PDB file of C-alpha atoms in Angstrom:
ATOM      1  CA  ALA O   1      48.408  11.821 149.920  1.00 61.00           C
ATOM      2  CA  GLN O   2      45.314  13.263 148.045  1.00 71.00           C
ATOM      3  CA  LYS O   3      42.981  15.314 150.204  1.00 92.00           C
ATOM      4  CA  ILE O   4      40.226  14.869 147.829  1.00 96.00           C
ATOM      5  CA  THR O   5      39.408  11.825 145.649  1.00 96.00           C
ATOM      6  CA  GLN O   6      37.147  11.440 142.734  1.00 96.00           C
ATOM      7  CA  THR O   7      37.184   8.179 141.531  1.00 95.00           C
ATOM      8  CA  GLN O   8      34.689   7.883 138.590  1.00 96.00           C
ATOM      9  CA  PRO O   9      36.765  10.090 135.731  1.00 95.00           C
ATOM     10  CA  GLY O  10      33.592   9.761 133.629  1.00 96.00           C
ATOM     11  CA  MET O  11      29.983   8.602 134.265  1.00 96.00           C
ATOM     12  CA  PHE O  12      26.938   8.054 131.478  1.00 97.00           C
ATOM     13  CA  VAL O  13      23.585   8.002 132.938  1.00 97.00           C
ATOM     14  CA  GLN O  14      20.200   8.114 131.364  1.00 97.00           C
ATOM     15  CA  GLU O  15      18.252  10.758 131.371  1.00 97.00           C
ATOM     16  CA  LYS O  16      15.169  11.445 134.246  1.00 97.00           C
ATOM     17  CA  GLU O  17      17.690   8.606 136.510  1.00 97.00           C
ATOM     18  CA  ALA O  18      19.305   9.134 139.579  1.00 97.00           C
ATOM     19  CA  VAL O  19      23.164   9.487 139.806  1.00 97.00           C
ATOM     20  CA  THR O  20      25.515   9.423 142.653  1.00 98.00           C
ATOM     21  CA  LEU O  21      29.202  10.861 142.497  1.00 98.00           C
ATOM     22  CA  ASP O  22      31.540   9.790 144.683  1.00 98.00           C
ATOM     23  CA  CYS O  23      34.057  12.009 146.816  1.00 98.00           C
ATOM     24  CA  THR O  24      36.460  11.153 149.579  1.00 97.00           C
ATOM     25  CA  TYR O  25      38.397  13.243 151.887  1.00 97.00           C
ATOM     26  CA  ASP O  26      41.260  13.171 153.848  1.00 95.00           C
ATOM     27  CA  THR O  27      42.016  16.090 156.344  1.00 93.00           C
ATOM     28  CA  SER O  28      42.709  15.826 160.302  1.00 91.00           C
ATOM     29  CA  ASP O  29      41.016  19.081 161.422  1.00 90.00           C
ATOM     30  CA  GLN O  30      37.855  18.704 163.211  1.00 91.00           C
ATOM     31  CA  SER O  31      36.518  22.175 161.233  1.00 89.00           C
ATOM     32  CA  TYR O  32      36.133  21.530 157.427  1.00 91.00           C
ATOM     33  CA  GLY O  33      33.609  21.674 154.729  1.00 92.00           C
ATOM     34  CA  LEU O  34      32.557  19.860 151.505  1.00 95.00           C
ATOM     35  CA  PHE O  35      31.342  21.555 148.757  1.00 94.00           C
ATOM     36  CA  TRP O  36      30.742  20.192 145.342  1.00 96.00           C
ATOM     37  CA  TYR O  37      30.847  22.699 142.285  1.00 96.00           C
ATOM     38  CA  LYS O  38      29.431  22.104 138.330  1.00 97.00           C
ATOM     39  CA  GLN O  39      31.731  23.160 135.507  1.00 96.00           C
ATOM     40  CA  PRO O  40      29.876  23.264 132.315  1.00 95.00           C
ATOM     41  CA  SER O  41      31.632  23.922 128.994  1.00 92.00           C
ATOM     42  CA  SER O  42      32.007  27.417 129.265  1.00 91.00           C
ATOM     43  CA  GLY O  43      33.824  27.174 132.455  1.00 92.00           C
ATOM     44  CA  GLU O  44      32.516  28.850 135.024  1.00 92.00           C
ATOM     45  CA  MET O  45      32.192  27.376 138.634  1.00 93.00           C
ATOM     46  CA  ILE O  46      28.636  26.914 139.516  1.00 92.00           C
ATOM     47  CA  PHE O  47      27.849  26.006 143.334  1.00 90.00           C
ATOM     48  CA  LEU O  48      25.463  23.524 143.937  1.00 94.00           C
ATOM     49  CA  ILE O  49      25.642  22.342 147.440  1.00 93.00           C
ATOM     50  CA  TYR O  50      27.669  22.827 150.682  1.00 92.00           C
ATOM     51  CA  GLN O  51      27.954  20.406 153.953  1.00 94.00           C
ATOM     52  CA  GLY O  52      29.779  21.973 157.174  1.00 91.00           C
ATOM     53  CA  SER O  53      31.279  18.909 158.867  1.00 92.00           C
ATOM     54  CA  TYR O  54      29.232  19.919 162.358  1.00 91.00           C
ATOM     55  CA  ASP O  55      26.470  19.520 160.137  1.00 89.00           C
ATOM     56  CA  GLU O  56      24.238  16.920 161.382  1.00 87.00           C
ATOM     57  CA  GLN O  57      21.794  16.697 158.683  1.00 93.00           C
ATOM     58  CA  ASN O  58      22.612  15.722 154.797  1.00 95.00           C
ATOM     59  CA  ALA O  59      22.479  19.036 152.658  1.00 94.00           C
ATOM     60  CA  THR O  60      19.933  19.266 150.174  1.00 95.00           C
ATOM     61  CA  GLU O  61      19.614  21.940 147.404  1.00 93.00           C
ATOM     62  CA  GLY O  62      16.435  21.048 144.803  1.00 96.00           C
ATOM     63  CA  ARG O  63      17.482  18.263 143.539  1.00 97.00           C
ATOM     64  CA  TYR O  64      21.087  17.705 144.390  1.00 97.00           C
ATOM     65  CA  SER O  65      22.010  16.217 147.913  1.00 97.00           C
ATOM     66  CA  LEU O  66      24.767  15.723 149.559  1.00 97.00           C
ATOM     67  CA  ASN O  67      25.540  12.126 151.156  1.00 96.00           C
ATOM     68  CA  PHE O  68      27.608  12.681 154.048  1.00 96.00           C
ATOM     69  CA  GLN O  69      29.404  10.133 155.603  1.00 96.00           C
ATOM     70  CA  LYS O  70      31.691  11.500 158.533  1.00 95.00           C
ATOM     71  CA  ALA O  71      32.970   7.909 159.597  1.00 94.00           C
ATOM     72  CA  ARG O  72      33.752   6.970 156.233  1.00 95.00           C
ATOM     73  CA  LYS O  73      35.217  10.400 155.339  1.00 96.00           C
ATOM     74  CA  SER O  74      32.925  10.670 152.082  1.00 97.00           C
ATOM     75  CA  ALA O  75      30.632  13.127 150.837  1.00 97.00           C
ATOM     76  CA  ASN O  76      28.935  11.931 147.596  1.00 98.00           C
ATOM     77  CA  LEU O  77      26.640  14.262 145.225  1.00 98.00           C
ATOM     78  CA  VAL O  78      23.273  12.728 144.503  1.00 98.00           C
ATOM     79  CA  ILE O  79      21.651  14.152 141.635  1.00 98.00           C
ATOM     80  CA  SER O  80      17.768  12.912 141.343  1.00 96.00           C
ATOM     81  CA  ALA O  81      16.077  12.831 138.187  1.00 95.00           C
ATOM     82  CA  SER O  82      18.907  14.016 135.896  1.00 97.00           C
ATOM     83  CA  GLN O  83      17.808  16.399 133.259  1.00 97.00           C
ATOM     84  CA  LEU O  84      20.369  16.897 129.776  1.00 97.00           C
ATOM     85  CA  GLY O  85      21.656  20.216 131.085  1.00 97.00           C
ATOM     86  CA  ASP O  86      22.989  18.343 134.165  1.00 98.00           C
ATOM     87  CA  SER O  87      25.627  16.857 131.559  1.00 98.00           C
ATOM     88  CA  ALA O  88      29.373  18.880 132.690  1.00 97.00           C
ATOM     89  CA  MET O  89      32.087  18.282 135.300  1.00 97.00           C
ATOM     90  CA  TYR O  90      31.200  18.101 138.872  1.00 98.00           C
ATOM     91  CA  PHE O  91      34.054  18.986 141.531  1.00 97.00           C
ATOM     92  CA  CYS O  92      34.411  18.144 144.969  1.00 97.00           C
ATOM     93  CA  ALA O  93      36.170  20.350 147.113  1.00 96.00           C
ATOM     94  CA  MET O  94      36.913  20.568 150.968  1.00 95.00           C
ATOM     95  CA  ARG O  95      37.362  23.916 152.822  1.00 90.00           C
ATOM     96  CA  GLU O  96      40.087  24.020 155.155  1.00 87.00           C
ATOM     97  CA  GLY O  97      40.128  27.573 157.063  1.00 83.00           C
ATOM     98  CA  THR O  98      39.598  29.503 154.187  1.00 82.00           C
ATOM     99  CA  LYS O  99      41.196  27.648 151.492  1.00 88.00           C
ATOM    100  CA  LEU O 100      39.770  25.133 148.952  1.00 91.00           C
ATOM    101  CA  THR O 101      41.309  21.826 147.549  1.00 94.00           C
ATOM    102  CA  PHE O 102      39.584  20.585 144.457  1.00 96.00           C
ATOM    103  CA  GLY O 103      39.234  17.020 143.378  1.00 96.00           C
ATOM    104  CA  THR O 104      40.040  15.672 139.907  1.00 95.00           C
ATOM    105  CA  GLY O 105      36.734  16.157 138.880  1.00 96.00           C
ATOM    106  CA  THR O 106      33.936  13.682 137.116  1.00 97.00           C
ATOM    107  CA  ARG O 107      32.663  14.347 133.764  1.00 97.00           C
ATOM    108  CA  LEU O 108      28.706  13.522 133.831  1.00 98.00           C
ATOM    109  CA  THR O 109      27.070  12.754 130.152  1.00 98.00           C
ATOM    110  CA  ILE O 110      23.213  12.359 130.450  1.00 98.00           C
ATOM    111  CA  ILE O 111      21.848  10.062 127.679  1.00 97.00           C
ATOM    112  CA  PRO O 112      18.371  11.078 126.020  1.00 95.00           C
TER     113      PRO O 112
ATOM    114  CA  GLY E   1      23.614  38.980 143.835  1.00 66.00           C
ATOM    115  CA  ALA E   2      27.342  37.734 144.732  1.00 81.00           C
ATOM    116  CA  VAL E   3      28.390  37.815 141.185  1.00 90.00           C
ATOM    117  CA  VAL E   4      32.459  37.880 140.250  1.00 94.00           C
ATOM    118  CA  SER E   5      33.586  39.037 136.859  1.00 96.00           C
ATOM    119  CA  GLN E   6      36.704  38.745 135.030  1.00 97.00           C
ATOM    120  CA  HIS E   7      38.376  40.608 132.377  1.00 97.00           C
ATOM    121  CA  PRO E   8      39.255  39.793 129.610  1.00 97.00           C
ATOM    122  CA  SER E   9      37.678  36.408 129.286  1.00 97.00           C
ATOM    123  CA  TRP E  10      40.437  35.334 126.650  1.00 97.00           C
ATOM    124  CA  VAL E  11      43.764  36.656 125.680  1.00 97.00           C
ATOM    125  CA  ILE E  12      46.514  35.742 123.203  1.00 97.00           C
ATOM    126  CA  CYS E  13      49.847  37.273 124.095  1.00 96.00           C
ATOM    127  CA  LYS E  14      53.216  36.774 122.890  1.00 97.00           C
ATOM    128  CA  SER E  15      56.062  34.946 124.536  1.00 97.00           C
ATOM    129  CA  GLY E  16      57.589  37.454 126.665  1.00 97.00           C
ATOM    130  CA  THR E  17      54.834  39.686 127.388  1.00 97.00           C
ATOM    131  CA  SER E  18      52.953  40.467 130.200  1.00 97.00           C
ATOM    132  CA  VAL E  19      49.345  39.901 130.619  1.00 97.00           C
ATOM    133  CA  LYS E  20      46.964  41.617 133.414  1.00 97.00           C
ATOM    134  CA  ILE E  21      43.820  39.906 134.585  1.00 98.00           C
ATOM    135  CA  GLU E  22      41.071  41.610 136.336  1.00 97.00           C
ATOM    136  CA  CYS E  23      38.882  40.057 139.047  1.00 96.00           C
ATOM    137  CA  ARG E  24      35.869  42.364 140.500  1.00 95.00           C
ATOM    138  CA  SER E  25      33.090  41.529 142.728  1.00 92.00           C
ATOM    139  CA  LEU E  26      30.189  43.201 141.538  1.00 92.00           C
ATOM    140  CA  ASP E  27      27.715  43.634 144.173  1.00 87.00           C
ATOM    141  CA  PHE E  28      29.414  42.652 147.388  1.00 85.00           C
ATOM    142  CA  GLN E  29      32.786  43.466 149.209  1.00 87.00           C
ATOM    143  CA  ALA E  30      35.354  40.962 149.069  1.00 87.00           C
ATOM    144  CA  THR E  31      37.979  41.225 151.583  1.00 83.00           C
ATOM    145  CA  THR E  32      39.540  38.106 150.228  1.00 90.00           C
ATOM    146  CA  MET E  33      40.200  36.554 146.910  1.00 94.00           C
ATOM    147  CA  PHE E  34      41.535  33.876 145.256  1.00 95.00           C
ATOM    148  CA  TRP E  35      43.006  32.888 142.168  1.00 97.00           C
ATOM    149  CA  TYR E  36      43.223  29.616 140.481  1.00 97.00           C
ATOM    150  CA  ARG E  37      44.866  27.582 137.516  1.00 97.00           C
ATOM    151  CA  GLN E  38      43.309  25.053 135.421  1.00 95.00           C
ATOM    152  CA  PHE E  39      45.220  22.931 133.335  1.00 90.00           C
ATOM    153  CA  PRO E  40      42.765  21.295 130.352  1.00 87.00           C
ATOM    154  CA  LYS E  41      41.045  18.440 131.743  1.00 85.00           C
ATOM    155  CA  GLN E  42      42.595  19.178 134.949  1.00 90.00           C
ATOM    156  CA  SER E  43      41.471  20.369 138.522  1.00 92.00           C
ATOM    157  CA  LEU E  44      41.787  23.497 139.520  1.00 95.00           C
ATOM    158  CA  MET E  45      44.763  24.443 141.710  1.00 95.00           C
ATOM    159  CA  LEU E  46      45.155  27.524 144.086  1.00 95.00           C
ATOM    160  CA  MET E  47      47.561  29.850 143.264  1.00 96.00           C
ATOM    161  CA  ALA E  48      47.503  32.406 145.751  1.00 96.00           C
ATOM    162  CA  THR E  49      45.021  34.102 148.307  1.00 93.00           C
ATOM    163  CA  SER E  50      44.709  38.023 148.164  1.00 91.00           C
ATOM    164  CA  ASN E  51      43.921  39.916 151.129  1.00 87.00           C
ATOM    165  CA  GLU E  52      42.919  43.539 150.470  1.00 84.00           C
ATOM    166  CA  GLY E  53      45.223  45.980 151.384  1.00 83.00           C
ATOM    167  CA  SER E  54      48.172  43.055 152.004  1.00 85.00           C
ATOM    168  CA  LYS E  55      50.390  41.243 150.499  1.00 89.00           C
ATOM    169  CA  ALA E  56      49.031  37.982 148.574  1.00 93.00           C
ATOM    170  CA  THR E  57      49.901  34.352 150.077  1.00 94.00           C
ATOM    171  CA  TYR E  58      51.291  32.249 147.189  1.00 96.00           C
ATOM    172  CA  GLU E  59      51.020  28.525 147.395  1.00 95.00           C
ATOM    173  CA  GLN E  60      54.151  26.125 147.318  1.00 94.00           C
ATOM    174  CA  GLY E  61      55.582  26.249 143.679  1.00 94.00           C
ATOM    175  CA  VAL E  62      53.799  29.096 142.307  1.00 95.00           C
ATOM    176  CA  GLU E  63      56.463  32.298 141.319  1.00 94.00           C
ATOM    177  CA  LYS E  64      55.473  35.154 143.230  1.00 93.00           C
ATOM    178  CA  ASP E  65      57.965  37.686 140.831  1.00 95.00           C
ATOM    179  CA  LYS E  66      56.107  35.713 137.836  1.00 96.00           C
ATOM    180  CA  PHE E  67      52.016  36.088 138.989  1.00 97.00           C
ATOM    181  CA  LEU E  68      51.912  39.004 140.403  1.00 96.00           C
ATOM    182  CA  ILE E  69      48.911  39.742 142.505  1.00 95.00           C
ATOM    183  CA  ASN E  70      47.403  43.093 143.543  1.00 92.00           C
ATOM    184  CA  HIS E  71      44.219  43.565 145.992  1.00 89.00           C
ATOM    185  CA  ALA E  72      44.078  47.574 146.088  1.00 83.00           C
ATOM    186  CA  SER E  73      40.198  47.606 146.815  1.00 89.00           C
ATOM    187  CA  LEU E  74      37.392  45.568 148.468  1.00 89.00           C
ATOM    188  CA  THR E  75      36.163  44.958 144.755  1.00 92.00           C
ATOM    189  CA  LEU E  76      39.360  44.436 142.577  1.00 94.00           C
ATOM    190  CA  SER E  77      42.280  42.159 142.617  1.00 94.00           C
ATOM    191  CA  THR E  78      44.280  41.558 139.827  1.00 96.00           C
ATOM    192  CA  LEU E  79      46.956  39.258 138.590  1.00 97.00           C
ATOM    193  CA  THR E  80      49.609  39.883 136.354  1.00 97.00           C
ATOM    194  CA  VAL E  81      51.512  37.157 134.473  1.00 97.00           C
ATOM    195  CA  THR E  82      54.814  38.629 133.889  1.00 97.00           C
ATOM    196  CA  SER E  83      57.206  37.388 130.945  1.00 96.00           C
ATOM    197  CA  ALA E  84      54.932  35.146 130.067  1.00 97.00           C
ATOM    198  CA  HIS E  85      55.807  31.739 128.238  1.00 96.00           C
ATOM    199  CA  PRO E  86      53.539  28.910 126.575  1.00 96.00           C
ATOM    200  CA  GLU E  87      53.654  26.630 129.704  1.00 95.00           C
ATOM    201  CA  ASP E  88      51.288  29.631 131.234  1.00 96.00           C
ATOM    202  CA  SER E  89      49.131  28.843 128.803  1.00 96.00           C
ATOM    203  CA  SER E  90      46.088  27.987 131.039  1.00 96.00           C
ATOM    204  CA  PHE E  91      42.654  28.959 132.195  1.00 96.00           C
ATOM    205  CA  TYR E  92      42.492  31.646 135.108  1.00 97.00           C
ATOM    206  CA  ILE E  93      39.726  31.567 137.618  1.00 97.00           C
ATOM    207  CA  CYS E  94      39.316  33.775 140.207  1.00 96.00           C
ATOM    208  CA  SER E  95      36.737  34.124 143.764  1.00 95.00           C
ATOM    209  CA  ALA E  96      35.465  36.042 146.140  1.00 92.00           C
ATOM    210  CA  ARG E  97      34.217  35.556 149.601  1.00 86.00           C
ATOM    211  CA  ASP E  98      31.168  37.218 150.767  1.00 74.00           C
ATOM    212  CA  LEU E  99      31.400  37.846 154.305  1.00 64.00           C
ATOM    213  CA  GLY E 100      27.791  39.196 153.897  1.00 59.00           C
ATOM    214  CA  ILE E 101      24.648  37.718 155.240  1.00 49.00           C
ATOM    215  CA  ALA E 102      23.884  37.326 151.358  1.00 49.00           C
ATOM    216  CA  ALA E 103      26.066  33.851 151.518  1.00 50.00           C
ATOM    217  CA  ARG E 104      24.634  30.768 152.007  1.00 54.00           C
ATOM    218  CA  SER E 105      27.760  29.585 153.818  1.00 60.00           C
ATOM    219  CA  SER E 106      30.322  32.096 155.351  1.00 60.00           C
ATOM    220  CA  TYR E 107      32.954  30.069 153.473  1.00 68.00           C
ATOM    221  CA  GLU E 108      31.434  29.783 150.082  1.00 78.00           C
ATOM    222  CA  GLN E 109      33.212  31.331 147.441  1.00 85.00           C
ATOM    223  CA  TYR E 110      31.745  32.833 144.462  1.00 90.00           C
ATOM    224  CA  PHE E 111      33.775  32.197 140.933  1.00 93.00           C
ATOM    225  CA  GLY E 112      34.564  34.622 138.022  1.00 95.00           C
ATOM    226  CA  PRO E 113      33.829  32.802 134.644  1.00 95.00           C
ATOM    227  CA  GLY E 114      37.533  32.430 133.723  1.00 96.00           C
ATOM    228  CA  THR E 115      40.370  33.800 131.362  1.00 97.00           C
ATOM    229  CA  ARG E 116      41.752  31.770 129.047  1.00 97.00           C
ATOM    230  CA  LEU E 117      45.260  32.824 128.377  1.00 97.00           C
ATOM    231  CA  THR E 118      47.371  31.216 125.322  1.00 97.00           C
ATOM    232  CA  VAL E 119      51.018  32.460 125.026  1.00 97.00           C
ATOM    233  CA  THR E 120      52.146  31.843 121.309  1.00 96.00           C
TER     234      THR E 120
END
C-alpha cells in the first residue's frame, strides 16, 4: 500500500489564485510528521512546511499553509496568491522515525 | 545556514567504470545523511541512511556492493556507484539532518542540489 498518495499529477492555476495540493498518508505510528517540498526544474528540493502529528494547529509559512486533518489522514498544501515562480513539482513526504517517504508529486503550472 | 553541497553536479561515465559523488554539509554537523535516487518524472526513493562512523543502512532492493556509502566525517558522505551501467543513470540527491538549534524541525532534512549521472 502506498504510504503517501498525491492524486493530482498536474495542475494549472491562474496567477494570483489560491491552490490546494492534495496529500493523503497511511501510517500506524502515533508520532510522525508531514513535509512539503518544492522541486523546480533545476532539481533541488526546497523545504516549504512541516506538520508534526501532535501539532494541534495547522502549520503556516508565509503563503504556504498545511491543512492537516488527522482523522482523514490528509495533509493538503495550500498556496495563497500564487505566483509564476510557484511553477514546479511539489512533493508531500512523511517522516516515520528519521526516514522520509515521498509521494509521486504534483506538477503545478501557474498561468499568467 | 544549513547548506548542503554535492559534487559533481553532473557526470557522464562509461559503462563499467565507477563514479564517486560527494555530499557535504557546509555550515553544520550532520550525524546522519541520506541518499536518494530519482528517475525522470518520478519521486525520490531512499537508497540508504548513512551515520557518521558506522556502516550505512540500505533500503530493501538496493545493492550495497554496488552503491558504496562512506560517512567518514560529520560533514562528508560519499556515494560510489561501482561498475556503473546505463540503468544506473539517474538523479542522485543527498540530504543531511541538522540536530542543532538552527533546524526548524528536529526531523528536517536539508537537501543537496543533486547529481545527474549518465552512464553511456
